PDB file of C-alpha atoms and ligand atoms in Angstrom:
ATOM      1  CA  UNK A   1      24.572 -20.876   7.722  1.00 54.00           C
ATOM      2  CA  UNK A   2      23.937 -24.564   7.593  1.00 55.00           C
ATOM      3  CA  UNK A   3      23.746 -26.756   4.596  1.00 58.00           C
ATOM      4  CA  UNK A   4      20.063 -27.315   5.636  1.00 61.00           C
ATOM      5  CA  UNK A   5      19.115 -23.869   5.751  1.00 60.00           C
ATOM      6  CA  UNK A   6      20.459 -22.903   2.327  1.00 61.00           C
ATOM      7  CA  UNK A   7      18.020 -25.509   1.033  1.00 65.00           C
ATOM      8  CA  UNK A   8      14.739 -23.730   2.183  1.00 69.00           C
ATOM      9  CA  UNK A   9      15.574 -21.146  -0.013  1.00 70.00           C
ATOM     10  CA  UNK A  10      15.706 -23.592  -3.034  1.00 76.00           C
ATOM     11  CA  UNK A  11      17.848 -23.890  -5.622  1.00 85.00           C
ATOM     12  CA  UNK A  12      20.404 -20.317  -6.419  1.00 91.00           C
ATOM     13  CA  UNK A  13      20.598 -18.880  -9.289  1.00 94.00           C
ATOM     14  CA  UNK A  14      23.956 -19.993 -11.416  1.00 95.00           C
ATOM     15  CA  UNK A  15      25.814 -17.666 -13.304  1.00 95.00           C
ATOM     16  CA  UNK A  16      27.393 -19.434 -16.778  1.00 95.00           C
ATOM     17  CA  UNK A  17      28.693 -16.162 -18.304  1.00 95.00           C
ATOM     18  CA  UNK A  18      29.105 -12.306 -17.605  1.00 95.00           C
ATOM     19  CA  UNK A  19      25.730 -11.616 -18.450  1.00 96.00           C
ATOM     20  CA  UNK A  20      24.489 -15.481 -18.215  1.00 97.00           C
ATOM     21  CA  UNK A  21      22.432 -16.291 -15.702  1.00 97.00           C
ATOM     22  CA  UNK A  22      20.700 -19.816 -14.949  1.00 98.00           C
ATOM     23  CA  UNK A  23      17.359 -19.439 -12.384  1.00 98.00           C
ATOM     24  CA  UNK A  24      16.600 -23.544 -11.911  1.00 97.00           C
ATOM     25  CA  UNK A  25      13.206 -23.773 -10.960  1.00 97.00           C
ATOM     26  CA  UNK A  26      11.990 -20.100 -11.205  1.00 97.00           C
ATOM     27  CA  UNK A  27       8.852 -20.549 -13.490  1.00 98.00           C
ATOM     28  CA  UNK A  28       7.982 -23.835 -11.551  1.00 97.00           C
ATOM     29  CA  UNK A  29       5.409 -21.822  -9.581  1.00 97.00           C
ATOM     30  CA  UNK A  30       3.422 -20.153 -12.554  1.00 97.00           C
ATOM     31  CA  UNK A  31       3.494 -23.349 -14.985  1.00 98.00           C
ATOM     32  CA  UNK A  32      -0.526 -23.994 -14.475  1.00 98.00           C
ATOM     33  CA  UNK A  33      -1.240 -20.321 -15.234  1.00 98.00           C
ATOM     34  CA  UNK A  34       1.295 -20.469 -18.317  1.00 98.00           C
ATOM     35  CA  UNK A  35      -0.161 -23.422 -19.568  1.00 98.00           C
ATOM     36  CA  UNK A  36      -3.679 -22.414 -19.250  1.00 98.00           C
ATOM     37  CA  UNK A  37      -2.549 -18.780 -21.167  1.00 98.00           C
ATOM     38  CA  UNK A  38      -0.667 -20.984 -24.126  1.00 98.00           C
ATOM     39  CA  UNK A  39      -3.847 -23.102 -24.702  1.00 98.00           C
ATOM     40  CA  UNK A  40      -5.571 -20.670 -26.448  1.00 98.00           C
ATOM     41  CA  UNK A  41      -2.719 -19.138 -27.978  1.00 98.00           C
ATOM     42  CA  UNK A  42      -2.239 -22.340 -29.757  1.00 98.00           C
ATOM     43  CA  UNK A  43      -5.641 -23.208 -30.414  1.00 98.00           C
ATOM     44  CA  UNK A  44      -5.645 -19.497 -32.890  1.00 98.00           C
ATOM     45  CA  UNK A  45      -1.755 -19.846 -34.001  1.00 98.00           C
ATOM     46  CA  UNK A  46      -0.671 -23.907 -33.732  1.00 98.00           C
ATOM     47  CA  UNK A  47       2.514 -25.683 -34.161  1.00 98.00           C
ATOM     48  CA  UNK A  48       3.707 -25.802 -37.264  1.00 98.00           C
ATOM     49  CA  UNK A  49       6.724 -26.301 -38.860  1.00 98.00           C
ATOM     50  CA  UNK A  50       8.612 -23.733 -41.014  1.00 97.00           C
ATOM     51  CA  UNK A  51      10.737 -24.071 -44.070  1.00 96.00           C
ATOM     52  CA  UNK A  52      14.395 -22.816 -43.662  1.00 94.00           C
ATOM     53  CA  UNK A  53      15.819 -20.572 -46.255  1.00 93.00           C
ATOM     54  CA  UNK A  54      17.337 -23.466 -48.222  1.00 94.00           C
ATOM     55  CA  UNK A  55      13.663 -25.055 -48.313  1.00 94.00           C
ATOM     56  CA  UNK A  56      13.823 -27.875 -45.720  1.00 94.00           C
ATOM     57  CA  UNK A  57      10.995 -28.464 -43.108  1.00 96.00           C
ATOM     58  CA  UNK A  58      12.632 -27.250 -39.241  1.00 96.00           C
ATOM     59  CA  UNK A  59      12.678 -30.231 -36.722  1.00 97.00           C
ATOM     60  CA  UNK A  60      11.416 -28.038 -34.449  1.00 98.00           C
ATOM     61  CA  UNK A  61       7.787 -26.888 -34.965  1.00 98.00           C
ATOM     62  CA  UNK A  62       6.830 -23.419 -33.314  1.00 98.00           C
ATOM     63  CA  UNK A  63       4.291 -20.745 -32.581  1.00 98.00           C
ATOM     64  CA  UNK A  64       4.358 -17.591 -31.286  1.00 98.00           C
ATOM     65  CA  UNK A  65       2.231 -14.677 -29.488  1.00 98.00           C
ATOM     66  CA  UNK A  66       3.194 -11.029 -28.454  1.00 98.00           C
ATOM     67  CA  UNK A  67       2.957  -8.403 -30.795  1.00 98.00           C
ATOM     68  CA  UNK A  68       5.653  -9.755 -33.200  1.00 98.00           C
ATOM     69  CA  UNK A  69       6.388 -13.454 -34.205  1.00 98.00           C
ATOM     70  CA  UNK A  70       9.151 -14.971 -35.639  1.00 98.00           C
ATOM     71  CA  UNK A  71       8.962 -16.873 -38.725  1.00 97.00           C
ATOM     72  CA  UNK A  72      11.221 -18.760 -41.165  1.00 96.00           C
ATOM     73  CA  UNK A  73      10.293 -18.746 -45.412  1.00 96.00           C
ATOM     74  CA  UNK A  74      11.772 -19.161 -48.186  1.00 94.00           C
ATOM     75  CA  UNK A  75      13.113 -15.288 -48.095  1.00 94.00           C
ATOM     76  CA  UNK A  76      15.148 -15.907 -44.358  1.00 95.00           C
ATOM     77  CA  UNK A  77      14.388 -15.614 -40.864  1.00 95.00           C
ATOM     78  CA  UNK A  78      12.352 -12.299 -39.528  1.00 96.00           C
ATOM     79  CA  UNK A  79       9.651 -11.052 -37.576  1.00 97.00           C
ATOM     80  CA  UNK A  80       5.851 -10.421 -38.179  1.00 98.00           C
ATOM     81  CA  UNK A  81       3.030  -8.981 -37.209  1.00 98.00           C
ATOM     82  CA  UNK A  82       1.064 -10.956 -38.865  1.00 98.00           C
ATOM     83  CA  UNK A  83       0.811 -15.031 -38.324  1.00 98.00           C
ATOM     84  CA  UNK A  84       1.147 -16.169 -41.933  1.00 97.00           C
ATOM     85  CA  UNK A  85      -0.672 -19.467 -41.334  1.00 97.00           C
ATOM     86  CA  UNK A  86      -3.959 -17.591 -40.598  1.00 97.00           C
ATOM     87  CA  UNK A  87      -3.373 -14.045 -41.690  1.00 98.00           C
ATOM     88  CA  UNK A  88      -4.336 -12.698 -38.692  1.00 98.00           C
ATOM     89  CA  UNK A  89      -1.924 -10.817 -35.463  1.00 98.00           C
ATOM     90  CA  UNK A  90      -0.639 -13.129 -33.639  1.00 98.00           C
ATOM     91  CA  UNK A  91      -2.323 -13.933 -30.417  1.00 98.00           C
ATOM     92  CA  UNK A  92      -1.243 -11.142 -27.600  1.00 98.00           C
ATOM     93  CA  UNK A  93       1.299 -12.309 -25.077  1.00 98.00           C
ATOM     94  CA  UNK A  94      -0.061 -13.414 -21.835  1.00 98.00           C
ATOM     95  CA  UNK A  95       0.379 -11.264 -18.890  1.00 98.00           C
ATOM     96  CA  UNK A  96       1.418 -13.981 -16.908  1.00 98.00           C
ATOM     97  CA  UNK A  97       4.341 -14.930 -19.616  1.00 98.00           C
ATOM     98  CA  UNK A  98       5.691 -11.283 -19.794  1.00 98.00           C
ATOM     99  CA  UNK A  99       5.455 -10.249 -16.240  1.00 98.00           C
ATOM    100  CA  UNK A 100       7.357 -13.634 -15.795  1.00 98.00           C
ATOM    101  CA  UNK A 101       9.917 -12.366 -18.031  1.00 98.00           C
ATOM    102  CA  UNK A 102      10.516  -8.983 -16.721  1.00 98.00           C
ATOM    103  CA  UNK A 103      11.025 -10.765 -12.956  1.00 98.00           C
ATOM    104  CA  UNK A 104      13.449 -13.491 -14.326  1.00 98.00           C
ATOM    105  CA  UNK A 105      15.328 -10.851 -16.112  1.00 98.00           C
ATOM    106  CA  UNK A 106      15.694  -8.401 -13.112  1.00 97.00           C
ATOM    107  CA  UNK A 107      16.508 -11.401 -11.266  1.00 96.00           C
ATOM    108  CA  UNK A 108      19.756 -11.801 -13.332  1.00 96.00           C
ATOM    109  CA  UNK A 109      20.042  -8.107 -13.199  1.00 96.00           C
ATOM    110  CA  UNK A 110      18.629  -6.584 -16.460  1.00 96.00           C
ATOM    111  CA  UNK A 111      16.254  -4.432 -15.258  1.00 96.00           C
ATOM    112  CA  UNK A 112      13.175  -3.256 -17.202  1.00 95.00           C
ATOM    113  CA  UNK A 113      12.886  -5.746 -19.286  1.00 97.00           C
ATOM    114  CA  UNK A 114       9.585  -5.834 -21.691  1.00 97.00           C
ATOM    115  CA  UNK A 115       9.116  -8.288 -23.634  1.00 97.00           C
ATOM    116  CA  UNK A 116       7.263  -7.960 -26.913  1.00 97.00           C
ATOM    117  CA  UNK A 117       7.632 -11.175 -28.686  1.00 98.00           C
ATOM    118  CA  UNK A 118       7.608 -14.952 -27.397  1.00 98.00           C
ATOM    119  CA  UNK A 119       8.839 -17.657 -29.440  1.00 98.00           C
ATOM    120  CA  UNK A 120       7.382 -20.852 -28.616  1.00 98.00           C
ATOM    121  CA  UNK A 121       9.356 -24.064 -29.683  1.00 98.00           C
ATOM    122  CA  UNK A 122       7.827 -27.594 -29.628  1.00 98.00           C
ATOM    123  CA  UNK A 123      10.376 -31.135 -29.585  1.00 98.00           C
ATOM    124  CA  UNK A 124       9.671 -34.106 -29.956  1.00 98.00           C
ATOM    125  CA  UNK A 125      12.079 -37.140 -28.506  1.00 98.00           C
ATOM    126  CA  UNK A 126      15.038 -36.853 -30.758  1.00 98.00           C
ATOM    127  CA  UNK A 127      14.515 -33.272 -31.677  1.00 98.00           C
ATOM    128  CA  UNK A 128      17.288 -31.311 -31.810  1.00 97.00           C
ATOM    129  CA  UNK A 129      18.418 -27.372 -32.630  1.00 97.00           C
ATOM    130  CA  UNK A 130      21.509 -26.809 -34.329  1.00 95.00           C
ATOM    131  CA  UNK A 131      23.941 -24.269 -33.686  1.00 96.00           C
ATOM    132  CA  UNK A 132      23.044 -20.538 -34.272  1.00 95.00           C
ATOM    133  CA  UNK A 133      23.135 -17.083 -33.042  1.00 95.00           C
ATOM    134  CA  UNK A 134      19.892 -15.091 -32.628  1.00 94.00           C
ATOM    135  CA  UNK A 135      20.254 -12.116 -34.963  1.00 93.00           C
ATOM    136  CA  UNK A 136      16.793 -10.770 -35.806  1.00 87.00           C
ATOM    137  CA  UNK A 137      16.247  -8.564 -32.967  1.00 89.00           C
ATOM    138  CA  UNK A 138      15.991  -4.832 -33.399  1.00 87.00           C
ATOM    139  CA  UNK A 139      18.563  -4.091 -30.215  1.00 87.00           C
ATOM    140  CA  UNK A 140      21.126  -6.500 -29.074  1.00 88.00           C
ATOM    141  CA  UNK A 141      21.367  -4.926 -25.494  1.00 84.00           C
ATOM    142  CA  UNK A 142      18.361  -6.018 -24.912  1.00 92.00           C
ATOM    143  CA  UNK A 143      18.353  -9.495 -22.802  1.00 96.00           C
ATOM    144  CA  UNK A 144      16.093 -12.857 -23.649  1.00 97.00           C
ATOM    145  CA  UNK A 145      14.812 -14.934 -21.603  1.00 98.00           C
ATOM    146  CA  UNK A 146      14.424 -18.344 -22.259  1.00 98.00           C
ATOM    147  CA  UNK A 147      11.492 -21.053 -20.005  1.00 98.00           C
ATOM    148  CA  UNK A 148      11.858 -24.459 -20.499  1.00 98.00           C
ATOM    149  CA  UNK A 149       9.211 -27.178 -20.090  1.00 98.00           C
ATOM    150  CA  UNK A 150       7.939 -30.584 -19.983  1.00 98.00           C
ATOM    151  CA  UNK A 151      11.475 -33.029 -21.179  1.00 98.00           C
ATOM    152  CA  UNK A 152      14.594 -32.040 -19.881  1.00 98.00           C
ATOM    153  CA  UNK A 153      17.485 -30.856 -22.699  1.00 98.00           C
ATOM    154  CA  UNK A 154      21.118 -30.552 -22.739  1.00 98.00           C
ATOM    155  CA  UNK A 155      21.479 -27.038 -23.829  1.00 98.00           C
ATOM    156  CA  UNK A 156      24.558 -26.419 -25.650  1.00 98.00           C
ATOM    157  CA  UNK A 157      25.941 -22.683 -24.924  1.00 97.00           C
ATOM    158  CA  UNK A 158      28.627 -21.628 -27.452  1.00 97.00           C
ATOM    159  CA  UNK A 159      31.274 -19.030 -27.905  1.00 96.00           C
ATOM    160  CA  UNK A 160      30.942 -15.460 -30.253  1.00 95.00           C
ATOM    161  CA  UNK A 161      32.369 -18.683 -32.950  1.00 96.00           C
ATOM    162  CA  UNK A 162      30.528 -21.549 -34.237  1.00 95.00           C
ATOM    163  CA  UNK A 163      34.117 -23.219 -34.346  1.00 94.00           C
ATOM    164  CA  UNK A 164      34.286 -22.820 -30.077  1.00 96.00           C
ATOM    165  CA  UNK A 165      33.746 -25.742 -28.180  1.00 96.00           C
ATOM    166  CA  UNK A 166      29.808 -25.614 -26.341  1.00 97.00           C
ATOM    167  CA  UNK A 167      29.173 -25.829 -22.558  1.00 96.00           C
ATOM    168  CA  UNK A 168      26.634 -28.974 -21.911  1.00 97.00           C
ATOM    169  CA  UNK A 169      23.985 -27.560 -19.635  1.00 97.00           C
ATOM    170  CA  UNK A 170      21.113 -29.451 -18.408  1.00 98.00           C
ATOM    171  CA  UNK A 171      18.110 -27.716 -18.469  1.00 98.00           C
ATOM    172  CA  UNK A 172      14.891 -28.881 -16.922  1.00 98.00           C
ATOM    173  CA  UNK A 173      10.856 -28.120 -16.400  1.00 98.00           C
ATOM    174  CA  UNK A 174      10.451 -25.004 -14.765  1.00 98.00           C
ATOM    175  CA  UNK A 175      14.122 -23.613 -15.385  1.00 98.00           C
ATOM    176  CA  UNK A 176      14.447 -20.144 -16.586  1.00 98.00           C
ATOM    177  CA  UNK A 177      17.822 -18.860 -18.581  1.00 98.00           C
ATOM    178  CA  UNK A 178      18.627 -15.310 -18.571  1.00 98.00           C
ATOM    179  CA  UNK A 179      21.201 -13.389 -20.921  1.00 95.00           C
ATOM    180  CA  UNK A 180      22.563 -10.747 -22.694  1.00 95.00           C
ATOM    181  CA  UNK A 181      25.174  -8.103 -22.260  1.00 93.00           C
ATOM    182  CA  UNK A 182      28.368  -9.723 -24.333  1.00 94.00           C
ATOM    183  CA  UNK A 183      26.667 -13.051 -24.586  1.00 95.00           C
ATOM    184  CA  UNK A 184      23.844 -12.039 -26.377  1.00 95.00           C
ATOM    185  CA  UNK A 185      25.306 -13.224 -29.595  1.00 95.00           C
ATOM    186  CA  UNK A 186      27.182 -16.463 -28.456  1.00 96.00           C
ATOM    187  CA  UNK A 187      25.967 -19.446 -30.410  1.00 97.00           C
ATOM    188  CA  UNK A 188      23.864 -22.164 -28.778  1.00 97.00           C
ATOM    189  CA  UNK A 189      21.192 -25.137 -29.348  1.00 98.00           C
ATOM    190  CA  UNK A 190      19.976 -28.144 -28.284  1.00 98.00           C
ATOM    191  CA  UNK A 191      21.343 -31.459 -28.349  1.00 98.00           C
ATOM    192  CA  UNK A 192      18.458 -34.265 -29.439  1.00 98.00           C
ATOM    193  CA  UNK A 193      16.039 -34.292 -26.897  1.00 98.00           C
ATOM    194  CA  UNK A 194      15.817 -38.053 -25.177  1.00 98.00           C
ATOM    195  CA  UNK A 195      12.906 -40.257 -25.182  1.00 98.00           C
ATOM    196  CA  UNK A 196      11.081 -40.035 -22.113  1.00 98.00           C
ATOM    197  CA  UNK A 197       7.647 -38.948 -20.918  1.00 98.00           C
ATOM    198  CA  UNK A 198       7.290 -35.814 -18.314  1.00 98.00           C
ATOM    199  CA  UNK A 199       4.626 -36.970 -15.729  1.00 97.00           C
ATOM    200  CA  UNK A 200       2.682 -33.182 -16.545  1.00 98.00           C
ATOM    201  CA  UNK A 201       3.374 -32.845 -20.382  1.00 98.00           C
ATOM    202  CA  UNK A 202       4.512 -36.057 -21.891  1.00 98.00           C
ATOM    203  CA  UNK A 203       6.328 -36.913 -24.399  1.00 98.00           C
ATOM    204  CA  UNK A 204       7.666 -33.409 -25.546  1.00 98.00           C
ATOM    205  CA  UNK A 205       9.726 -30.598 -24.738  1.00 98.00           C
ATOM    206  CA  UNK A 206       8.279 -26.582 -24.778  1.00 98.00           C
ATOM    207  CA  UNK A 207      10.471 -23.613 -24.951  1.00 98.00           C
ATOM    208  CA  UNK A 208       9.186 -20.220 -24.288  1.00 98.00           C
ATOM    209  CA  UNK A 209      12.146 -17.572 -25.714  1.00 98.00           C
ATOM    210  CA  UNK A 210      10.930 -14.028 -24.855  1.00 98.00           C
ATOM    211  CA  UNK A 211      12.633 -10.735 -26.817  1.00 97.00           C
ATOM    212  CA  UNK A 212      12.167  -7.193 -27.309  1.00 96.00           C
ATOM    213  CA  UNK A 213      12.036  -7.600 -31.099  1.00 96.00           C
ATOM    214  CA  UNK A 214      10.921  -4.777 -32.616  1.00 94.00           C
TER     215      UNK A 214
HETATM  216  C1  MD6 B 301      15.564 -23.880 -26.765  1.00 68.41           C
HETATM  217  N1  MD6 B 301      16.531 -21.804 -27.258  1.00 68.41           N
HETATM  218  O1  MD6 B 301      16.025 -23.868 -25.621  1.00 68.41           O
HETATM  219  C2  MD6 B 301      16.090 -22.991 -27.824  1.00 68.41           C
HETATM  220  N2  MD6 B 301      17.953 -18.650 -27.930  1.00 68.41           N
HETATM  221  O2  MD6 B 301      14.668 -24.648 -27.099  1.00 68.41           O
HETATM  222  C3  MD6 B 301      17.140 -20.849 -27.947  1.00 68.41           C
HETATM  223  O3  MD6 B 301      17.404 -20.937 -29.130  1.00 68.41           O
HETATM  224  C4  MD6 B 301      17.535 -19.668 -27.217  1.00 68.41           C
HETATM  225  O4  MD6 B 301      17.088 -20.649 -25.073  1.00 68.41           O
HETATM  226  C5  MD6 B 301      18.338 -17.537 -27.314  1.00 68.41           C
HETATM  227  C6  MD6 B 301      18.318 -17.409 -25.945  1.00 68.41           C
HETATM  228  C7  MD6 B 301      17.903 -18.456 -25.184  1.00 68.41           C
HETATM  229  C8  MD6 B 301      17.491 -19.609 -25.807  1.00 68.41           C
HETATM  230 FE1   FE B 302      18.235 -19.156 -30.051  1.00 68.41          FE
END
């Protein structure tokens, strides 16, 4: 096959890990439906910004929908039912967001994949997200999948250590990231986000994390 012909099939799917797998592009398709199904879901739950255990506002403000949420308080990081800015569930996850999900994730080979939980993260230019591990989840074998809109971010994808040196990966509008397996509890974030305006969502940055949380 030709160089020319490989590109009709658009970009391929990178692998960064064992169980890390990059899909550039692969919500690019489905980004008017997903941003018609997050419109309401932040008009009932909006962006907000959480306190972190030690009592500091989070640079990043976030939402969530799906039937669990997760939140940050005084009393640590956990999932909840319940939106605590309004009381009420958390709006449901969009169809089009979780059957999104389940075909990135069987893309990069976890099959069955069903997501109950969506995380959505808002930055601003010069937004970053430190270094962490996401430990809240029920089961660890399960995969997440991670959507990225609007300004592009470097991505920084750690080791099992916080000490070990992070990958740089660029991540842009309409790329999907896919993993679990052993690297389900490697540390990552986000390096600040750079000033810039997307031509569809402007100045900011949205990341969609799916999970099977509960
Ligand atoms: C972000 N993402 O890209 C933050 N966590 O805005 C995460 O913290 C993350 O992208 C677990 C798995 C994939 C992720
Ligand atoms: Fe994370």
């Amino acid at each position: 096959m030709i160089q020319s012909d490989l590109d009709l099939f658009g970009p391929q799917p990178q692998r960064l890990a064992t169980h890390t797998v990059l899909l550039p592009g692969f919500a690019l398709s489905q980004v008017e439906p997903l941003l018609d199904a997050l419109r309401p879901v932040l008009r009932a739950s909006p962006f907000r910004h959480m306190q972190t255990p030690g009592g500091l506002p989070m640079a990043v403000a976030l939402s969530n929908c799906g039937a669990l949420g997760w939140i940050s308080d005084a009393r640590g990081y956990r999932y909840t039912p319940v939106d605590p800015l309004n009381g009420q569930p958390w709006p449901a996850l969009p169809q089009v967001l979780s059957e999104l999900a389940s075909t990135a994730a069987t893309a990069a080979g976890f099959d069955g994949f069903c997501a109950d939980a969506c995380l959505i993260n808002h930055y601003l230019p010069g937004t970053r997200l430190t270094l962490h591990q996401d430990r809240d989840e029920r089961d660890f074998a399960q995969p997440i999948v991670s959507i990225s809109l609007g300004l592009p971010a470097i991505f920084l994808f750690g080791g099992q250590q916080r000490s070990e040196r992070p990958l740089h990966v660029p991540l842009v509008h309409g790329d999907v990231l896919v993993w679990g397996g052993e690297d389900r509890l490697r540390f990552h974030g986000v390096l600040p986000i750079k000033p810039g305006s997307h031509s569809r969502l402007g100045e900011r940055r949205i990341n969609l994390t799916l999970r099977k949380a509960g």
